[in-house]
């Protein structure tokens, strides 16, 4: 999806014009992929624009930096404020926000210790990642031939930039084969996650989702929100290892992520899921999620962080 430029990007404490927000071609992270980022969304509410679970996203950004050994030259409150500033200054009431911590220009070689750590925060209007039709009517999912990173080889708890080679390979394979999204399995065949989303299934009326840390999936903030919402709706949610065929036999399947939001899956490897249209559990959770992010439900008001 093509970028729609906004006015300003926050770079290392300054607001820079969108077109001037450049890095050098010898930027360390461009070569070795050692960086960490976040994906956050802001939504309109009756009291103005609000960032969904901003504090939790910035906390995950810092824990990713900690895992990767990056010393961030800003505190988490400064980055919370940077996000609010960027959203406010660009005057958007709906947008996607991308903070990134990366190793800048000045050093080369695999030892990152001497490198300068840079931070940037951009935002732009970004529609639903898997399309409005996907959110409304469901998407076609394909099990990838690429396995998800083994957590012993890559620190999958960090949203590390270079780790997304794995996601990109899976995504491209799925799209070229005519599917909307890929789901990756672990090297021993357990369901892990989508290329940029966590996964949930309904089997025999229970909601199941793989245990993120042991299958090398990111601990999604949308997934956490959905678990709370599902419990509030009276559903039991359990962490469970799932095999590929559990996806085929599921009554419902959906994906969660900041960019994707909550997206029904209507087929997996061309096997129709349930009735072939989004199921009642998916629908109920989607409906409550979209009300929650817009600050329309008091129960979740702590998730909605106003920018001014
Ligand atoms: N797994 C992966 C691999 C992942 O990238 C994401 C978010 C999730 C799970 C869900 O996490 P959360 O957003 O906290 O619910 N993916 C981000 C980047 C997507 C992109 O294409 O870029 C996102 O959704 O912002």
Short mmCIF file of C-alpha atoms and ligand atoms in Angstrom, two decimals:
data_model
loop_
_atom_site.label_atom_id
_atom_site.label_comp_id
_atom_site.label_asym_id
_atom_site.label_seq_id
_atom_site.Cartn_x
_atom_site.Cartn_y
_atom_site.Cartn_z
CA UNK A 1 0.00 0.00 0.00
CA UNK A 2 1.50 3.29 -1.13
CA UNK A 3 2.46 5.77 1.53
CA UNK A 4 0.49 8.97 1.85
CA UNK A 5 2.95 11.60 3.04
CA UNK A 6 2.10 13.64 6.13
CA UNK A 7 3.75 16.89 7.27
CA UNK A 8 6.27 15.95 9.91
CA UNK A 9 8.32 13.04 11.21
CA UNK A 10 9.96 13.07 14.64
CA UNK A 11 13.67 12.26 14.37
CA UNK A 12 15.89 12.19 17.44
CA UNK A 13 13.93 14.87 19.23
CA UNK A 14 13.22 17.19 16.27
CA UNK A 15 10.23 17.50 13.99
CA UNK A 16 11.51 17.15 10.44
CA UNK A 17 9.59 17.71 7.18
CA UNK A 18 8.42 14.39 5.70
CA UNK A 19 10.56 14.84 2.59
CA UNK A 20 13.67 15.65 4.65
CA UNK A 21 13.46 12.62 6.96
CA UNK A 22 16.39 10.80 5.36
CA UNK A 23 19.16 8.45 6.47
CA UNK A 24 22.57 7.76 4.92
CA UNK A 25 23.03 4.69 2.72
CA UNK A 26 25.64 3.46 5.20
CA UNK A 27 23.12 3.46 8.05
CA UNK A 28 24.13 0.42 10.07
CA UNK A 29 20.64 -1.10 10.46
CA UNK A 30 20.08 -1.03 6.69
CA UNK A 31 22.97 -3.48 6.28
CA UNK A 32 22.56 -5.82 9.21
CA UNK A 33 18.89 -5.47 10.17
CA UNK A 34 19.52 -4.76 13.83
CA UNK A 35 16.75 -2.43 14.86
CA UNK A 36 13.38 -2.58 16.56
CA UNK A 37 10.08 -0.99 15.68
CA UNK A 38 6.43 -0.70 16.63
CA UNK A 39 3.16 -0.46 14.78
CA UNK A 40 0.48 1.54 16.58
CA UNK A 41 -2.87 2.96 15.49
CA UNK A 42 -4.72 6.13 16.38
CA UNK A 43 -8.50 6.32 16.07
CA UNK A 44 -11.08 9.07 16.35
CA UNK A 45 -13.05 9.19 19.61
CA UNK A 46 -15.76 11.53 20.84
CA UNK A 47 -13.02 13.39 22.75
CA UNK A 48 -10.62 13.70 19.83
CA UNK A 49 -7.94 11.47 18.42
CA UNK A 50 -6.59 8.74 20.72
CA UNK A 51 -3.73 6.26 20.37
CA UNK A 52 -4.68 2.69 21.14
CA UNK A 53 -2.59 1.17 23.96
CA UNK A 54 0.26 3.59 23.36
CA UNK A 55 1.96 2.93 26.68
CA UNK A 56 1.93 -0.83 26.06
CA UNK A 57 3.39 -0.41 22.56
CA UNK A 58 6.19 1.81 23.84
CA UNK A 59 6.89 -0.67 26.64
CA UNK A 60 7.23 -3.46 24.05
CA UNK A 61 9.52 -1.25 21.97
CA UNK A 62 11.79 -0.76 24.97
CA UNK A 63 11.77 -4.42 25.88
CA UNK A 64 12.70 -5.23 22.26
CA UNK A 65 15.59 -2.75 22.45
CA UNK A 66 16.65 -4.36 25.72
CA UNK A 67 16.59 -7.84 24.15
CA UNK A 68 18.66 -6.62 21.19
CA UNK A 69 21.09 -4.73 23.43
CA UNK A 70 20.24 -1.30 22.00
CA UNK A 71 20.72 1.60 24.40
CA UNK A 72 17.90 4.02 23.66
CA UNK A 73 18.90 7.68 24.12
CA UNK A 74 15.34 8.61 25.17
CA UNK A 75 13.09 7.51 28.00
CA UNK A 76 9.76 5.79 27.45
CA UNK A 77 7.80 8.89 28.49
CA UNK A 78 9.70 10.93 25.92
CA UNK A 79 8.73 8.46 23.21
CA UNK A 80 5.10 8.38 24.38
CA UNK A 81 5.16 12.18 24.05
CA UNK A 82 6.90 11.95 20.66
CA UNK A 83 4.08 9.75 19.35
CA UNK A 84 1.43 12.13 20.67
CA UNK A 85 3.26 15.10 19.13
CA UNK A 86 3.57 13.45 15.73
CA UNK A 87 -0.10 12.52 15.64
CA UNK A 88 -1.22 15.97 16.82
CA UNK A 89 1.09 17.96 14.55
CA UNK A 90 0.01 16.04 11.45
CA UNK A 91 -3.64 16.70 12.26
CA UNK A 92 -4.84 13.15 11.55
CA UNK A 93 -7.65 11.52 13.48
CA UNK A 94 -7.02 8.05 12.03
CA UNK A 95 -3.51 6.88 11.34
CA UNK A 96 -0.86 4.22 11.66
CA UNK A 97 2.20 5.15 13.71
CA UNK A 98 5.67 3.69 13.21
CA UNK A 99 8.32 4.31 15.87
CA UNK A 100 11.71 2.80 15.00
CA UNK A 101 14.97 2.50 16.90
CA UNK A 102 17.89 1.86 14.59
CA UNK A 103 21.65 1.98 14.44
CA UNK A 104 22.72 5.00 12.46
CA UNK A 105 25.59 6.15 10.31
CA UNK A 106 29.17 6.21 11.54
CA UNK A 107 30.28 2.63 12.13
CA UNK A 108 30.27 -0.57 10.10
CA UNK A 109 30.87 -4.18 10.99
CA UNK A 110 28.79 -6.60 12.96
CA UNK A 111 29.69 -5.32 16.40
CA UNK A 112 26.94 -2.78 17.11
CA UNK A 113 28.37 -1.61 20.42
CA UNK A 114 30.08 1.54 19.09
CA UNK A 115 27.11 2.50 16.91
CA UNK A 116 24.94 5.51 17.37
CA UNK A 117 21.32 4.66 18.24
CA UNK A 118 18.73 6.76 16.43
CA UNK A 119 15.01 7.00 17.00
CA UNK A 120 12.27 8.14 14.65
CA UNK A 121 8.47 8.26 14.80
CA UNK A 122 6.35 8.68 11.66
CA UNK A 123 2.63 8.42 11.07
CA UNK A 124 0.46 8.25 7.99
CA UNK A 125 -3.08 7.28 7.00
CA UNK A 126 -3.18 3.51 6.49
CA UNK A 127 -6.33 1.60 5.70
CA UNK A 128 -6.99 -1.88 6.91
CA UNK A 129 -3.89 -3.96 6.12
CA UNK A 130 -5.77 -6.89 4.63
CA UNK A 131 -8.39 -4.66 3.01
CA UNK A 132 -11.86 -3.54 4.04
CA UNK A 133 -13.28 -6.51 2.18
CA UNK A 134 -11.04 -8.81 4.23
CA UNK A 135 -12.27 -7.31 7.50
CA UNK A 136 -15.88 -7.57 6.37
CA UNK A 137 -15.92 -10.88 4.51
CA UNK A 138 -12.78 -12.77 5.47
CA UNK A 139 -9.49 -13.65 3.85
CA UNK A 140 -7.84 -16.69 2.30
CA UNK A 141 -4.91 -17.98 4.33
CA UNK A 142 -2.09 -20.27 3.20
CA UNK A 143 0.26 -22.29 5.36
CA UNK A 144 3.73 -21.11 4.41
CA UNK A 145 6.55 -23.34 3.25
CA UNK A 146 8.76 -21.02 5.30
CA UNK A 147 8.97 -21.99 8.96
CA UNK A 148 8.74 -19.30 11.64
CA UNK A 149 12.07 -18.37 13.25
CA UNK A 150 13.12 -20.73 15.96
CA UNK A 151 13.35 -18.61 19.13
CA UNK A 152 16.78 -20.18 19.72
CA UNK A 153 17.99 -18.58 16.47
CA UNK A 154 16.15 -15.25 16.56
CA UNK A 155 14.75 -13.35 19.54
CA UNK A 156 11.13 -13.51 18.39
CA UNK A 157 9.89 -11.64 21.46
CA UNK A 158 11.47 -8.50 19.99
CA UNK A 159 9.84 -6.80 17.03
CA UNK A 160 13.24 -6.68 15.34
CA UNK A 161 13.52 -5.16 11.87
CA UNK A 162 15.71 -7.87 10.29
CA UNK A 163 13.44 -10.61 11.56
CA UNK A 164 10.85 -9.50 9.03
CA UNK A 165 12.75 -11.17 6.19
CA UNK A 166 10.99 -14.31 7.44
CA UNK A 167 7.57 -12.61 7.31
CA UNK A 168 8.23 -11.07 3.89
CA UNK A 169 9.24 -14.37 2.33
CA UNK A 170 6.06 -15.96 3.63
CA UNK A 171 3.86 -13.04 2.57
CA UNK A 172 5.24 -12.93 -0.97
CA UNK A 173 4.88 -16.67 -1.39
CA UNK A 174 1.23 -16.49 -0.28
CA UNK A 175 0.35 -13.46 -2.40
CA UNK A 176 1.99 -14.87 -5.55
CA UNK A 177 0.04 -18.07 -5.04
CA UNK A 178 -3.21 -16.08 -4.95
CA UNK A 179 -3.84 -15.99 -1.18
CA UNK A 180 -4.26 -12.96 1.07
CA UNK A 181 -1.98 -13.93 3.92
CA UNK A 182 0.44 -16.59 5.16
CA UNK A 183 0.49 -18.45 8.43
CA UNK A 184 3.84 -19.86 9.53
CA UNK A 185 4.47 -23.07 11.42
CA UNK A 186 7.39 -23.74 13.74
CA UNK A 187 10.14 -26.02 12.49
CA UNK A 188 8.33 -28.89 14.22
CA UNK A 189 4.96 -28.14 12.72
CA UNK A 190 3.10 -26.15 15.37
CA UNK A 191 1.06 -23.18 14.23
CA UNK A 192 2.95 -20.01 15.08
CA UNK A 193 1.46 -16.82 13.58
CA UNK A 194 0.65 -14.89 10.44
CA UNK A 195 3.29 -12.85 8.63
CA UNK A 196 2.23 -9.84 10.72
CA UNK A 197 -0.59 -11.14 12.91
CA UNK A 198 -1.40 -13.53 15.72
CA UNK A 199 -3.93 -16.30 15.10
CA UNK A 200 -6.98 -17.57 16.96
CA UNK A 201 -9.28 -20.51 16.26
CA UNK A 202 -12.61 -21.72 17.63
CA UNK A 203 -12.85 -25.45 18.15
CA UNK A 204 -15.84 -27.07 19.83
CA UNK A 205 -16.92 -23.65 21.04
CA UNK A 206 -13.61 -22.82 22.75
CA UNK A 207 -11.19 -20.14 21.62
CA UNK A 208 -7.62 -21.38 21.24
CA UNK A 209 -4.44 -19.49 20.40
CA UNK A 210 -0.85 -20.75 20.31
CA UNK A 211 1.42 -19.88 23.26
CA UNK A 212 3.36 -17.02 21.67
CA UNK A 213 6.74 -17.41 23.32
CA UNK A 214 7.16 -21.13 22.71
CA UNK A 215 6.10 -21.00 19.04
CA UNK A 216 8.22 -17.95 18.25
CA UNK A 217 5.27 -15.61 17.78
CA UNK A 218 5.19 -11.97 18.81
CA UNK A 219 3.14 -11.31 21.95
CA UNK A 220 0.57 -9.19 20.20
CA UNK A 221 -1.12 -6.29 21.89
CA UNK A 222 -4.20 -6.74 19.69
CA UNK A 223 -4.23 -10.42 20.69
CA UNK A 224 -4.12 -9.40 24.34
CA UNK A 225 -7.01 -6.97 23.78
CA UNK A 226 -8.99 -9.66 21.98
CA UNK A 227 -8.44 -12.12 24.81
CA UNK A 228 -9.83 -9.61 27.30
CA UNK A 229 -12.78 -8.85 25.03
CA UNK A 230 -13.48 -12.56 24.46
CA UNK A 231 -13.43 -13.25 28.19
CA UNK A 232 -15.78 -10.31 28.75
CA UNK A 233 -18.14 -11.81 26.19
CA UNK A 234 -18.11 -15.04 28.20
CA UNK A 235 -15.83 -17.13 26.01
CA UNK A 236 -13.13 -19.35 27.41
CA UNK A 237 -9.75 -18.57 25.82
CA UNK A 238 -6.90 -21.08 26.17
CA UNK A 239 -3.35 -21.22 24.95
CA UNK A 240 -2.85 -24.41 23.05
CA UNK A 241 -0.42 -25.85 20.55
CA UNK A 242 -2.19 -26.22 17.21
CA UNK A 243 -1.31 -28.28 14.16
CA UNK A 244 -2.02 -27.35 10.59
CA UNK A 245 -5.04 -29.65 10.54
CA UNK A 246 -6.50 -27.88 13.59
CA UNK A 247 -6.86 -24.89 11.30
CA UNK A 248 -8.66 -27.05 8.72
CA UNK A 249 -11.06 -28.41 11.34
CA UNK A 250 -11.73 -25.13 13.13
CA UNK A 251 -15.22 -23.66 13.24
CA UNK A 252 -13.72 -20.17 13.02
CA UNK A 253 -10.28 -18.67 12.48
CA UNK A 254 -9.22 -15.05 12.72
CA UNK A 255 -6.04 -12.98 12.76
CA UNK A 256 -5.17 -10.05 15.01
CA UNK A 257 -2.64 -7.27 14.61
CA UNK A 258 -2.40 -3.51 14.80
CA UNK A 259 -2.19 -3.06 11.04
CA UNK A 260 -4.62 -5.90 10.24
CA UNK A 261 -6.96 -5.26 13.22
CA UNK A 262 -9.32 -8.29 13.60
CA UNK A 263 -9.71 -10.20 10.34
CA UNK A 264 -11.80 -13.33 9.76
CA UNK A 265 -10.18 -16.20 7.87
CA UNK A 266 -12.64 -18.02 5.63
CA UNK A 267 -10.29 -20.60 4.15
CA UNK A 268 -6.95 -22.18 4.97
CA UNK A 269 -5.08 -23.90 2.12
CA UNK A 270 -8.37 -23.81 0.18
CA UNK A 271 -10.21 -25.73 2.92
CA UNK A 272 -13.30 -23.73 3.82
CA UNK A 273 -13.39 -22.74 7.49
CA UNK A 274 -16.77 -23.36 9.13
CA UNK A 275 -19.60 -22.01 6.99
CA UNK A 276 -17.19 -20.15 4.70
CA UNK A 277 -18.20 -16.76 6.03
CA UNK A 278 -17.08 -14.96 9.21
CA UNK A 279 -18.46 -16.80 12.24
CA UNK A 280 -20.46 -15.44 15.18
CA UNK A 281 -17.55 -15.42 17.65
CA UNK A 282 -15.33 -13.54 15.20
CA UNK A 283 -18.12 -11.07 14.51
CA UNK A 284 -18.86 -10.44 18.19
CA UNK A 285 -15.18 -9.84 18.96
CA UNK A 286 -14.64 -7.63 15.92
CA UNK A 287 -17.64 -5.49 16.83
CA UNK A 288 -16.48 -4.93 20.39
CA UNK A 289 -12.88 -4.35 19.31
CA UNK A 290 -13.87 -1.59 16.87
CA UNK A 291 -15.98 0.08 19.57
CA UNK A 292 -13.14 -0.24 22.12
CA UNK A 293 -10.50 1.39 19.91
CA UNK A 294 -12.83 4.35 19.34
CA UNK A 295 -13.28 4.83 23.08
CA UNK A 296 -16.94 3.90 22.95
CA UNK A 297 -16.86 1.34 25.75
CA UNK A 298 -16.05 2.48 29.29
CA UNK A 299 -14.70 -0.93 30.22
CA UNK A 300 -11.67 -0.36 27.94
CA UNK A 301 -11.14 3.36 28.44
CA UNK A 302 -7.63 2.83 29.81
CA UNK A 303 -6.59 1.50 26.38
CA UNK A 304 -7.47 4.77 24.68
CA UNK A 305 -4.75 7.40 25.19
CA UNK A 306 -5.65 10.90 24.03
CA UNK A 307 -2.99 12.95 22.31
CA UNK A 308 -3.92 16.32 23.76
N1 LIG B 1 3.06 -11.05 14.82
C1 LIG B 1 3.86 -10.36 14.01
C2 LIG B 1 4.97 -11.06 13.31
C3 LIG B 1 3.63 -9.00 13.81
O1 LIG B 1 4.42 -8.32 12.98
C4 LIG B 1 2.56 -8.38 14.47
C5 LIG B 1 2.27 -6.92 14.26
C6 LIG B 1 1.74 -9.14 15.32
C7 LIG B 1 2.03 -10.48 15.49
C8 LIG B 1 0.60 -8.55 16.09
O2 LIG B 1 1.04 -7.68 17.08
P1 LIG B 1 0.18 -6.44 17.58
O3 LIG B 1 0.24 -5.40 16.53
O4 LIG B 1 0.83 -6.02 18.84
O5 LIG B 1 -1.20 -6.92 17.80
N2 LIG B 1 2.67 -6.43 13.00
C9 LIG B 1 2.87 -5.02 12.79
C10 LIG B 1 3.59 -4.74 11.50
C11 LIG B 1 2.84 -5.05 10.25
C12 LIG B 1 3.51 -4.56 9.02
O6 LIG B 1 3.19 -5.08 7.98
O7 LIG B 1 4.34 -3.64 9.06
C13 LIG B 1 1.58 -4.25 12.89
O8 LIG B 1 0.49 -4.83 12.82
O9 LIG B 1 1.65 -3.04 13.07
#
